[in-house]
XYZ file of C-alpha atoms in Angstrom:
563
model
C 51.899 -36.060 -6.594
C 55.696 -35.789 -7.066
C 55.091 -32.282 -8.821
C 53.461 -31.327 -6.304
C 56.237 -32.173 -4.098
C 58.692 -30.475 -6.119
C 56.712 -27.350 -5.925
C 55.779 -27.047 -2.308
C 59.606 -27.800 -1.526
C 60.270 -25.123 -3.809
C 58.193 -22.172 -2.490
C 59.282 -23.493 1.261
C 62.841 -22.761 0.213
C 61.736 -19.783 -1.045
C 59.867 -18.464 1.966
C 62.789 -19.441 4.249
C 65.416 -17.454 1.939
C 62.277 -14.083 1.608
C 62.184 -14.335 5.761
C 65.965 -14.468 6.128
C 65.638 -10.909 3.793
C 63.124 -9.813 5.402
C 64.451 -9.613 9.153
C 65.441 -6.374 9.832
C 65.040 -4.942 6.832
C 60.872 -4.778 6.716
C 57.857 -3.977 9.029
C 56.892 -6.471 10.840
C 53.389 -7.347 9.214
C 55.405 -8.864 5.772
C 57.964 -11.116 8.373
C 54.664 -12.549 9.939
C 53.478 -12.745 6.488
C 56.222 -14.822 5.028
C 56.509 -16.731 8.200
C 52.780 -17.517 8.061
C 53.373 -18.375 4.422
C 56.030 -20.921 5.049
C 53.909 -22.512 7.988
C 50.825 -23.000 5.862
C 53.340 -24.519 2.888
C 55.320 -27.009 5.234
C 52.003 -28.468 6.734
C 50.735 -28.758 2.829
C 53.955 -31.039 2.694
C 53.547 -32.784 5.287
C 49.608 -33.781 4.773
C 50.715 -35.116 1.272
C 53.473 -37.264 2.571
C 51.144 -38.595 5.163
C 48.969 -39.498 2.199
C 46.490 -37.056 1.990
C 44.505 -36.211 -1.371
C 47.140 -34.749 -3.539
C 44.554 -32.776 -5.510
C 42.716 -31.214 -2.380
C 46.474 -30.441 -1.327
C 46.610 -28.930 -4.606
C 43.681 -26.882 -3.933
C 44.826 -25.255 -1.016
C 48.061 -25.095 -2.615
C 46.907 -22.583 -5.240
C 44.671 -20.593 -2.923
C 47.830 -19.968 -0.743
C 49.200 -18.658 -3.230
C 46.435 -16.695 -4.193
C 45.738 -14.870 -1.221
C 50.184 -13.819 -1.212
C 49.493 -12.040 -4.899
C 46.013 -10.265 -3.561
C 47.764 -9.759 -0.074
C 50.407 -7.767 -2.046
C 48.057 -5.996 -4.714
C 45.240 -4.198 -2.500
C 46.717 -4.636 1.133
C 50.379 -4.004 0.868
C 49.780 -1.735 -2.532
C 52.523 -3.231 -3.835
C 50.873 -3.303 -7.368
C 50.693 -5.535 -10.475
C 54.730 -6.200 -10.881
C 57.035 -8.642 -12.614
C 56.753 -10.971 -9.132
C 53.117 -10.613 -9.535
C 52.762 -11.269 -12.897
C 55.107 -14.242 -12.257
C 53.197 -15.790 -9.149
C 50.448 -15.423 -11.831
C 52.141 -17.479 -14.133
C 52.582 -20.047 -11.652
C 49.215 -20.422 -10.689
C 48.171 -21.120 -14.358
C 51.113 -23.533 -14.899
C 50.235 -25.777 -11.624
C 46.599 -25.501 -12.022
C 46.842 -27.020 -15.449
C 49.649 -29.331 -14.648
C 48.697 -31.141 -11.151
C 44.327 -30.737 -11.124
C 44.188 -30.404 -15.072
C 41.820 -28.868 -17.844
C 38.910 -27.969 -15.826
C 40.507 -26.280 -12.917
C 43.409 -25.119 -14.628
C 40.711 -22.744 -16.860
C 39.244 -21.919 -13.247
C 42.331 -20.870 -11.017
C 43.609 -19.417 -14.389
C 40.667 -16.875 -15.161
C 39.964 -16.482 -11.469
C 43.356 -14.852 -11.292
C 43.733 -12.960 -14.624
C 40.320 -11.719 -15.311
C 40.358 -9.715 -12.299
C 43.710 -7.829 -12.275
C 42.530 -7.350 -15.928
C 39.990 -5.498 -15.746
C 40.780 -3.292 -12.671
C 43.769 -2.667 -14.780
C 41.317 -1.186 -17.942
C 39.094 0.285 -15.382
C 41.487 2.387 -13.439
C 40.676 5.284 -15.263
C 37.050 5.072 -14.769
C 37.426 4.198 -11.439
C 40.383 5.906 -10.132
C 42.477 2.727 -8.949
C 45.493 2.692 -10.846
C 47.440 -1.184 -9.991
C 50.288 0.088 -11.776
C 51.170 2.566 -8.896
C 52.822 0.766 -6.585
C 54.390 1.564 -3.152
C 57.776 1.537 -3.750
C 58.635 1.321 -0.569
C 59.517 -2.494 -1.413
C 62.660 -4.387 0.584
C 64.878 -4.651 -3.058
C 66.949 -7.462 -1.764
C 63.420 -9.843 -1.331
C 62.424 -8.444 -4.665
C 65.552 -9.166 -6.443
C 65.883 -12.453 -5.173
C 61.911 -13.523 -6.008
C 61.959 -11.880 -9.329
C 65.184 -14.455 -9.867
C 63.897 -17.369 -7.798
C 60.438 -17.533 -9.455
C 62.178 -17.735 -13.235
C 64.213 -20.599 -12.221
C 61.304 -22.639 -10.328
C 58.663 -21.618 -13.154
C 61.765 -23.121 -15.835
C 61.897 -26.265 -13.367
C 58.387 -26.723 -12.951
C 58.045 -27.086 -16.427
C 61.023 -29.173 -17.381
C 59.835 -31.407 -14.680
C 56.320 -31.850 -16.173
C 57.261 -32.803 -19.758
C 60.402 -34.672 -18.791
C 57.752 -37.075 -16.433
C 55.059 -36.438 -19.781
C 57.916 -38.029 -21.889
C 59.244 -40.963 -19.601
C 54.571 -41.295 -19.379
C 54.634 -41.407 -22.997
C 57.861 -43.748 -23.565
C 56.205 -46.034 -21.258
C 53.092 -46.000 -23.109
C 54.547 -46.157 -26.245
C 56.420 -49.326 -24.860
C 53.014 -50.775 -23.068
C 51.113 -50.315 -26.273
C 54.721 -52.257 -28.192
C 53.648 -55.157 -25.884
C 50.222 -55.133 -26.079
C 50.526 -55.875 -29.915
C 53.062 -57.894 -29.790
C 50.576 -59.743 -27.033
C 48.078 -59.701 -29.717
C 49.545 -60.599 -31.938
C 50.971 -63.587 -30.133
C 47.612 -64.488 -29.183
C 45.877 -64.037 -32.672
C 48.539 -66.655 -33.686
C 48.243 -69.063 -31.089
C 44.694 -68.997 -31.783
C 45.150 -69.104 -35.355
C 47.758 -72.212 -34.757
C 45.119 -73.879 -32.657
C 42.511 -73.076 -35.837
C 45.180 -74.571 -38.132
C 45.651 -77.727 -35.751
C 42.174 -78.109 -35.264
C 41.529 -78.066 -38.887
C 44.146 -80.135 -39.866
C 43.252 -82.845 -36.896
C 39.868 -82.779 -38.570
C 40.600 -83.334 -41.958
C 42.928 -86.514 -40.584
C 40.281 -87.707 -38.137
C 37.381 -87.496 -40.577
C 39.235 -89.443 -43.485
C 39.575 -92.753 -41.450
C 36.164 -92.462 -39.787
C 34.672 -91.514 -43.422
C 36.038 -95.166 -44.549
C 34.629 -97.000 -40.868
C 31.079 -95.148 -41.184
C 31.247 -95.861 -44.703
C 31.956 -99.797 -44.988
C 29.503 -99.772 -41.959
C 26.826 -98.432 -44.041
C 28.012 -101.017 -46.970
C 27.632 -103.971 -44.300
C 24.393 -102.683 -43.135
C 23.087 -103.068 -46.739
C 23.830 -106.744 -46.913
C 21.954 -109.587 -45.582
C 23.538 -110.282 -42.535
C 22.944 -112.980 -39.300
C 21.147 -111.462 -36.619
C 24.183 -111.611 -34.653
C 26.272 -109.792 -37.230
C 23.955 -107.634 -37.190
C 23.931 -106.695 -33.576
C 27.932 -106.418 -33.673
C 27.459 -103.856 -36.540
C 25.158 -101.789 -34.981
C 27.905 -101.727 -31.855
C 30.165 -100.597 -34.526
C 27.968 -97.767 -36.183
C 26.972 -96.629 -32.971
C 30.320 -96.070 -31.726
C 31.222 -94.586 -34.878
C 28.873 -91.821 -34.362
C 30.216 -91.127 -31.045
C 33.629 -90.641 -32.337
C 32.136 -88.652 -34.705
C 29.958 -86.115 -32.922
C 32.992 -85.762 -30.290
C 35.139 -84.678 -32.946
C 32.256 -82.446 -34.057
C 31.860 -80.850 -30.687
C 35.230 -79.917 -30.635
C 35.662 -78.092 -33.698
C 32.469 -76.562 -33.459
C 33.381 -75.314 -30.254
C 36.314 -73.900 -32.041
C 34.166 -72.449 -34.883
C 32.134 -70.824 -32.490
C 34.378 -69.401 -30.086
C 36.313 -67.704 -33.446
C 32.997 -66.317 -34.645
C 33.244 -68.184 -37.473
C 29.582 -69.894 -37.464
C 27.516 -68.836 -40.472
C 23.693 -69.780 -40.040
C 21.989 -71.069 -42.914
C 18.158 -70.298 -43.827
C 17.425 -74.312 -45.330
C 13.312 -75.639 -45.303
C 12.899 -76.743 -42.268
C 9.806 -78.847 -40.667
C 9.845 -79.258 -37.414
C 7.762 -81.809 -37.222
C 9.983 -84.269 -38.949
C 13.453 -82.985 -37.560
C 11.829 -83.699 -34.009
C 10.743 -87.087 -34.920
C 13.869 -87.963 -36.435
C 15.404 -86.746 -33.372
C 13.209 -88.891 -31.464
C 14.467 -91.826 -33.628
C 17.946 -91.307 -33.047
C 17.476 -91.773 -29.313
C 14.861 -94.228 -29.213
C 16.999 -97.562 -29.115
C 19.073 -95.871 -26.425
C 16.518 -94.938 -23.876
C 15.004 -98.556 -24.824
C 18.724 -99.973 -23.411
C 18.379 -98.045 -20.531
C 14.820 -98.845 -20.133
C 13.869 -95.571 -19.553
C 10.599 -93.602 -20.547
C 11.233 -91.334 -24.116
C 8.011 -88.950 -25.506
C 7.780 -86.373 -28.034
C 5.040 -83.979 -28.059
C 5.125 -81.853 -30.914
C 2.164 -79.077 -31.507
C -0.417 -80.084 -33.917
C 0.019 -76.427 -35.436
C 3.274 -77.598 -36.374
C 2.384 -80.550 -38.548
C 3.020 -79.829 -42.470
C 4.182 -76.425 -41.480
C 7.515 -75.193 -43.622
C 9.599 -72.925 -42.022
C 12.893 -70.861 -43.302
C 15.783 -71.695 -40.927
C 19.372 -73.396 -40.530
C 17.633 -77.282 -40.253
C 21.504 -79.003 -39.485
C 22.405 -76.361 -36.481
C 18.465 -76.638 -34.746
C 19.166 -80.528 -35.091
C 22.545 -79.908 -33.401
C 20.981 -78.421 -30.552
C 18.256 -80.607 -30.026
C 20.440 -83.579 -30.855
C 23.082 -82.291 -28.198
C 20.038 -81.235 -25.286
C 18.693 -84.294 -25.691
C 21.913 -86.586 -25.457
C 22.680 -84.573 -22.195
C 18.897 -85.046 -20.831
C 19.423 -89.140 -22.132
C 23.280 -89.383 -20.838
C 22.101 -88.044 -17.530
C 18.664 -90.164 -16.161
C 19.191 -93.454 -14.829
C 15.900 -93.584 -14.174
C 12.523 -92.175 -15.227
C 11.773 -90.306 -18.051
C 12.987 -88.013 -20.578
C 10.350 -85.747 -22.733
C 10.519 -83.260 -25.779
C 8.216 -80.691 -26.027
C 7.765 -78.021 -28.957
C 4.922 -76.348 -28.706
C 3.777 -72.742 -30.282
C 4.094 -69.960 -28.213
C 3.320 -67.175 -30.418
C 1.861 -67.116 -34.561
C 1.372 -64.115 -36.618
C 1.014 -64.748 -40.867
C 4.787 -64.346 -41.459
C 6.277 -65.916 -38.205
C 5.890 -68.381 -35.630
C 7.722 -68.567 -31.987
C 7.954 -72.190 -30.996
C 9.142 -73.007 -27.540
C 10.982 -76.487 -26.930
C 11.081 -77.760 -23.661
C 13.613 -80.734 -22.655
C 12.690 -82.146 -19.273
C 14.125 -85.372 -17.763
C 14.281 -87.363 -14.585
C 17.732 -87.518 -13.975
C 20.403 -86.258 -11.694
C 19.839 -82.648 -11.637
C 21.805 -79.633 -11.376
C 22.681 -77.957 -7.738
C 21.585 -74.115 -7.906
C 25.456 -73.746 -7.245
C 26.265 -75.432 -10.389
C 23.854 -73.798 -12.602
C 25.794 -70.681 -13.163
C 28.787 -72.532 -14.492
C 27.105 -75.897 -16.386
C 27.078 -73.412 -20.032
C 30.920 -72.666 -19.604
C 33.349 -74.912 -22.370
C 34.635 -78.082 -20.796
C 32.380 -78.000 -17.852
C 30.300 -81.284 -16.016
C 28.618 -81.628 -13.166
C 31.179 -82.926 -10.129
C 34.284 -84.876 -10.533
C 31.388 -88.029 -8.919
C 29.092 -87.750 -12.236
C 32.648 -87.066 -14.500
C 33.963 -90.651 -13.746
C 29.914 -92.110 -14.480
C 28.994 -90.010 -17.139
C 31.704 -89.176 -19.480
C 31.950 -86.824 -22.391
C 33.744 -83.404 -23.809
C 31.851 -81.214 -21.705
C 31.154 -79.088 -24.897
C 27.806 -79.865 -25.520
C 25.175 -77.486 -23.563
C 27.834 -74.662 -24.386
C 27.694 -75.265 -27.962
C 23.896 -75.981 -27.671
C 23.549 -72.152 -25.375
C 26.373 -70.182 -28.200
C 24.160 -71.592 -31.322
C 20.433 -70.505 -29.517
C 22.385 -67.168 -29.085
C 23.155 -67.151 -32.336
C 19.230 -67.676 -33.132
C 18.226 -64.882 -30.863
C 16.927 -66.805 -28.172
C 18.399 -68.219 -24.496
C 18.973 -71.521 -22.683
C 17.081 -71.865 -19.607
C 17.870 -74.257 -16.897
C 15.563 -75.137 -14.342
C 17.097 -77.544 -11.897
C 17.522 -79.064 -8.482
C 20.053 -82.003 -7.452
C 18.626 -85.509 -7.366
C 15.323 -83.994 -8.777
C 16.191 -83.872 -12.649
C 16.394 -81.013 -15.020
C 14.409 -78.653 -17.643
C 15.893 -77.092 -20.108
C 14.012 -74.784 -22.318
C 14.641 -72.188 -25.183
C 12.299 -69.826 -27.764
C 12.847 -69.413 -31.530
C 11.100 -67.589 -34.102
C 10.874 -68.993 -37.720
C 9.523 -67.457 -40.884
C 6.770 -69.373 -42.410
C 7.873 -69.923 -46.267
C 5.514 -71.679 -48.895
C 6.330 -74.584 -50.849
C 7.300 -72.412 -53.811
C 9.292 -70.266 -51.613
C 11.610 -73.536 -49.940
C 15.352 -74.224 -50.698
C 14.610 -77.566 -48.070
C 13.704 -80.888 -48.536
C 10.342 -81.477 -46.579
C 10.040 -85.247 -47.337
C 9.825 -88.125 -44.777
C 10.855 -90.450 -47.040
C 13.952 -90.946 -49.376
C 13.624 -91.186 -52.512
C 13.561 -93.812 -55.081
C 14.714 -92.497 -58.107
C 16.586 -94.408 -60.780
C 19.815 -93.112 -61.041
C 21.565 -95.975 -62.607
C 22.320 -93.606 -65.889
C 24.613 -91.180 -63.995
C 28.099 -90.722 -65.156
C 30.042 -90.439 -62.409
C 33.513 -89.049 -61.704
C 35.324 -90.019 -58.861
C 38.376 -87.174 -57.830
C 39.910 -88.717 -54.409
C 43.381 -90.269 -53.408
C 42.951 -92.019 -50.565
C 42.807 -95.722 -51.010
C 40.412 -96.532 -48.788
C 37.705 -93.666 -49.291
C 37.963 -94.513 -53.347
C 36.815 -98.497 -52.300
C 33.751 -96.833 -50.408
C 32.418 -94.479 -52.661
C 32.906 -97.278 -55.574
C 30.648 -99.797 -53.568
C 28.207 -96.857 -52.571
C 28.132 -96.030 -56.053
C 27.521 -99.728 -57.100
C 24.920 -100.364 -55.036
C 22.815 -97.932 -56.962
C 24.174 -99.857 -60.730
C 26.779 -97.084 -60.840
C 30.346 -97.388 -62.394
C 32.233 -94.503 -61.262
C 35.250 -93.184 -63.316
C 38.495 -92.744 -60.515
C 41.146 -90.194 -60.778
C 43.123 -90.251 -58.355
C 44.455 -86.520 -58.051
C 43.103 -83.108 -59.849
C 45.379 -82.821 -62.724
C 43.678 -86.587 -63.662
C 40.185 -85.524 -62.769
C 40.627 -82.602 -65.345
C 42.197 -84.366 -67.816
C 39.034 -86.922 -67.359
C 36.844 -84.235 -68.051
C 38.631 -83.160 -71.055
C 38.823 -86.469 -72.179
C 35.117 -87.826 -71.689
C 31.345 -86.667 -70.954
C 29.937 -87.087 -66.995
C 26.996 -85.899 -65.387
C 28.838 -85.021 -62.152
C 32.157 -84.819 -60.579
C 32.553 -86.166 -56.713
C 35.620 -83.680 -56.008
C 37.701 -84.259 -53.354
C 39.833 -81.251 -51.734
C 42.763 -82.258 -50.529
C 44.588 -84.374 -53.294
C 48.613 -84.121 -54.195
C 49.282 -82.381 -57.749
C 46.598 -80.168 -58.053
C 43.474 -79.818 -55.059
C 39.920 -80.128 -55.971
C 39.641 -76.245 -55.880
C 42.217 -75.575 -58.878
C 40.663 -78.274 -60.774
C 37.273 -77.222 -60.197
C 38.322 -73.530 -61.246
C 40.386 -74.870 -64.630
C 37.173 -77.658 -65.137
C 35.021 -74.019 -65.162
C 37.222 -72.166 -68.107
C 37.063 -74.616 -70.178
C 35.989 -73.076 -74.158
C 33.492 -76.649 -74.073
C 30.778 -74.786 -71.834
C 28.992 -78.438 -71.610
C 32.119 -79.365 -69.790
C 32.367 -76.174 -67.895
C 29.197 -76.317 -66.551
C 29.284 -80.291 -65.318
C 27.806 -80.273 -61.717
C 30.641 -80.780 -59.046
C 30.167 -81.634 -55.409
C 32.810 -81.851 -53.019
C 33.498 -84.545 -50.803
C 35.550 -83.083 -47.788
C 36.613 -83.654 -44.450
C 37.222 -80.242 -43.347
C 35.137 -78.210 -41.670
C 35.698 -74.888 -42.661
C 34.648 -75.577 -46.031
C 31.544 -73.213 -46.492
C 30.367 -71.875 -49.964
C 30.775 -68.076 -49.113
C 33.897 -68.408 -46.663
C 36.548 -70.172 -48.659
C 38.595 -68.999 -51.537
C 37.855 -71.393 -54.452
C 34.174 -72.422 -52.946
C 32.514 -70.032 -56.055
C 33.611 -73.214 -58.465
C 31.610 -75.900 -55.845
C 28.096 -76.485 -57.272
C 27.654 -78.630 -53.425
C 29.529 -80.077 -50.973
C 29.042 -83.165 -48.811
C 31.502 -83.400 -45.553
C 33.167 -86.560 -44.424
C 32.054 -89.367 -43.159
C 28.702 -88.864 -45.546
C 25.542 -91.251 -44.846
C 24.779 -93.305 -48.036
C 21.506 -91.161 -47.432
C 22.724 -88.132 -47.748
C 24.674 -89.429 -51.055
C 22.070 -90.668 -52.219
C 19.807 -87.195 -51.782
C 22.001 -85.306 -53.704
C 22.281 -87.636 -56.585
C 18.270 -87.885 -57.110
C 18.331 -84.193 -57.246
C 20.780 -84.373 -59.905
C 18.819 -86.507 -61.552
C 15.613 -84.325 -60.869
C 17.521 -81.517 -62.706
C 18.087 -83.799 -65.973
C-alpha cells in the first residue's frame, strides 16, 4: 500500500510539472490529456487513502498508465521512444512489486509482446513504430525522459529497502520464535525432570508403606487390626494411583507412552477389575455387575494388559466415584471376530450424577470435573477420563460419552486385539499365583535406602529366602565377583555407582556364568522402559516401586521355571 502511495504521488507530481510544459507550448488535445491524466491519478490517491482495495487501485493504476504509452504510440504517433520504453519499464516493475508474480507476468507481456512484434512486423506490414512524429514539445520530453529515471531508481530503492527492514523483522521474529521454543522445550523438559524426580521421591516412601502393609497383611492379625490395615492399604493405593495419574498425564502429553503387546485375557483382567471395586460399591451399597461375552472366556489375545487395565481401572473408578445411588455395570462384549482378530466393545454405564450436554465437550480435557458443586463432593486430579480417552487413542479407538444430568452416564469404547495361541504368548494367562518352591534362590539385594532394604528382606523371608545386601553398585559388583547368585534385585538410583553401571560392568565380566546372572530392577521411576533408557539393554526385567509381594513373587517363580 505505501508503494503504491509513493508511486501515485510520484506520477501526480509528474503530470502537474508535464501540464505546466505543456501550456502554451502544445495542441490542446495533449493539455487535456495530461490534465485528464492527473485527474484519474489524484482520485486513485484518494480511493486508497479512504481505504479502498490497494490491489484493485493497483489495477487501474497500471491500466492508466497503459492507455498514456498506447495513447502516445498509435494516436499521437509519437513512436516507441526512450519515455516509452521507460513507462514500459515501470509497468513491469509495479506490476511485479505491488500485485506480484501472477500479474506482474500479465501487465508485463501484455505490454511488451505487442510493441514487439509490430516492431518485427513493420516490414511486412508497413507500420514502422520507430518513425515517430517529431513534432514532440522537447521541454516535456526532456523533463520525462529525466523524471522517469529518478522515480524508476526510487521505486526500486523503496521496494528492497521495505524487502530488507520485511526480512530483518523476520529474521528477528523467527530469533524469538526459537528462542520461544526453546524456552518452552525447557520448561517442559524442567517440568519432565521435576516430575520424574518427584516420582522417584514419592514412590520410595510409599514403596516402604505398601510394602510393610503387604508384610502385616501376611500375619495373623485381630479382626480389628485387620480392618485398620485394610484403611491403610486402601489409602495407600490412592496415593498411589494419584501420583500415577499425574505422571502419566505427563508421559502422555510428551508422547512418550510406548504400548506394549503382553498376553492378555480379558476375561480375567475384567474380573480382577471387578474385584478391585467390589468392597467399594459394597460400602456404598450400591449395585456392581460384570458381563463379559462368553466368546471371550479362555480366549488369549496380543495387547498392552497394564494400560487396558488402566483404562478400565480409571472408567470404572469415575463411574464408582460418581453414583450415590443405583448401579454401576461393565460390559465387554464382541462386536466383530474374524480368525486373526477380534473387536470387543466395553460399555461402562452407571446411575450416577450425569454429565450436562454442556459439559460433555470439555469432561476429556486435563484437570477437568464436573461443577465446582460435585468438585467439593467428589474429589480427585481430574486426570483420569483424559488419560483413559489419550490411551484408547493410542489403541485406535474413541471414548464415547452418552450422558444427561441427574440421569447417569455411559461411557463406551471399541478395540481390536489379535488372537495369539498359547505357543505364540509372552503373557501370563493364569488365575491363580503360583506355588512354586523358591526357597533355593540366591538372592542379591542392590538398594540403599534403609527402609526399602527391611522390606524386601522380610518379603524375601517369607518365601525361606536370605537375601545378600549391598548397599550401593560398586558393593553389588564386588558381590558378584566375590560369590555365585541366581539373581540380582538392582536398584537404580544408589550413591557410588547406579544400578545401570553395575549392571553394564556385572555383563563384561571374562566369568560368562557371572555375566549372564539374571538382573531385575527395582525402581521408582517411571521412565524406566527397556527400549527408552540408556543402560536398560543390561536389565534382564524391571519391577517399579511400590511392587505387590505378588508381582515379586511372579517374577521369581519364573526364574525358577527357567532353572
Amino acid at each position: 500500500m505505501k508503494l503504491l502511495a509513493v508511486i501515485l504521488i510520484l506520477f501526480i507530481f509528474q503530470r502537474i510539472i508535464s501540464l505546466f510544459l505543456l501550456l502554451g507550448q502544445a495542441e490542446g488535445f495533449y493539455i487535456w490529456r495530461s490534465a485528464l491524466l492527473l485527474l484519474f491519478l489524484t482520485a486513485l490517491l484518494i480511493f486508497l487513502f479512504c481505504g479502498f482495495s490497494w490491489r484493485l487501485l493497483g489495477h487501474a493504476y497500471i491500466w492508466i498508465v497503459s492507455i498514456l504509452i498506447w495513447s502516445a504510440i498509435v494516436t499521437l504517433r509519437q513512436g516507441v521512444n526512450l519515455v516509452t520504453l521507460q513507462y514500459i519499464l515501470i509497468i513491469i516493475s509495479v506490476a511485479y512489486y505491488i500485485l506480484g508474480t501472477r500479474w506482474g507476468l500479465i501487465y508485463s507481456l501484455a505490454n511488451i509482446v505487442p510493441v514487439t512484434a509490430m516492431v518485427f512486423l513493420a516490414p511486412y506490414t508497413g507500420i514502422d513504430l520507430m518513425q515517430a512524429d517529431l513534432n514532440l514539445n522537447m521541454r516535456a520530453f526532456n523533463f520525462l525522459f529525466v523524471y522517469n529515471f529518478f522515480s524508476l531508481l526510487f521505486v526500486h530503492y523503496f521496494f528492497f529497502d521495505a524487502f530488507k527492514k520485511t526480512n530483518q523483522r523476520e529474521r528477528q521474529l523467527s530469533l524469538s520464535l526459537k528462542q520461544s521454543l526453546k524456552d518452552a522445550q525447557d520448561l517442559a523438559s524442567a517440568k519432565t525432570n521435576f516430575l520424574s524426580t518427584m516420582s522417584h521421591e514419592l514412590r520410595t516412601p510409599l514403596n516402604a508403606v505398601a510394602g510393610m502393609a503387604e508384610l502385616l497383611a501376611m500375619s495373623d492379625l485381630k479382626p480389628a487390626d485387620r480392618e485398620n490395615l485394610e484403611v491403610l492399604r486402601f489409602s495407600a493405593q490412592n496415593l498411589m494411583f494419584i501420583i500415577n495419574d499425574i505422571l502419566d498425564f505427563n508421559k502422555i502429553d510428551a508422547d512418550k507412552v510406548v504400548l506394549k503387546n503382553d498376553g492378555v485375557r480379558l476375561d480375567l483382567l475384567l474380573k480382577n477389575i471387578y474385584r478391585s471395586f467390589a468392597a467399594e460399591t459394597q460400602a456404598k451399597n450400591i449395585g456392581f455387575d460384570l458381563q463379559c461375552d462368553p466368546g471371550l472366556e479362555n480366549v488369549k489375545l496380543l495387547g498392552d494388559k497394564d494400560r487396558l487395565s488402566q483404562i478400565l481401572f480409571n472408567i470404572v473408578g469415575n463411574a464408582v466415584k460418581f453414583t450415590i445411588q443405583g448401579s454401576v455395570a461393565v460390559q465387554a462384549a464382541i462386536s466383530e471376530r474374524d480368525r486373526e482378530k477380534l473387536t470387543v466393545l466395553f460399555i461402562v454405564r452407571d446411575t450416577g450424577i450425569g454429565i450436562s450436554p454442556e459439559e460433555q465437550h470439555q469432561i476429556l480435557d486435563p484437570f477437568v470435573q464436573k461443577n465446582s458443586k460435585s468438585n467439593r463432593q467428589f474429589y480427585g486430579t481430574g486426570l483420569g477420563l483424559t488419560i483413559a480417552s489419550r490411551l484408547i487413542s493410542l489403541k485406535g479407538g474413541v471414548l464415547k460419552i452418552s450422558s444427561s444430568e441427574g440421569h447417569g452416564a455411559e461411557l463406551s469404547f471399541e478395540l481390536a486385539f489379535k488372537m495369539i495361541t498359547s505357543a505364540d504368548s509372552g503373557g501370563d494367562f493364569k488365575s491363580l499365583p503360583s506355588e512354586k518352591d523358591i526357597s533355593s534362590l540366591r538372592v542379591l539385594a542392590a538398594e540403599d535406602n534403609a527402609v526399602n532394604i527391611m522390606v524386601i528382606k522380610k518379603l524375601l523371608n517369607k518365601w525361606n529366602i536370605q537375601p545378600v545386601i549391598a548397599r550401593n553398585g560398586r558393593e553389588a559388583l564386588d558381590a558378584v565377583i566375590s560369590n555365585d547368585y541366581d539373581l540380582v534385585l538392582m536398584d537404580i538410583n544408589m550413591p557410588l555407582m547406579d544400578g545401570f553401571e553395575a549392571a553394564q560392568m556385572i555383563r563384561n565380566l571374562p566369568d560368562k556364568a557371572k555375566a549372564s546372572i539374571p538382573i531385575i530392577a527395582l525402581t521408582a521411576s517411571v521412565d524406566f522402559s527397556s527400549s527408552q533408557q540408556s543402560g536398560c539393554e543390561y536389565i534382564n526385567d524391571y519391577i517399579l516401586k511400590p511392587f505387590s509381594a505378588a508381582l515379586l513373587k511372579e517374577k521369581l517363580d519364573q526364574l525358577m521355571g527357567a532353572h
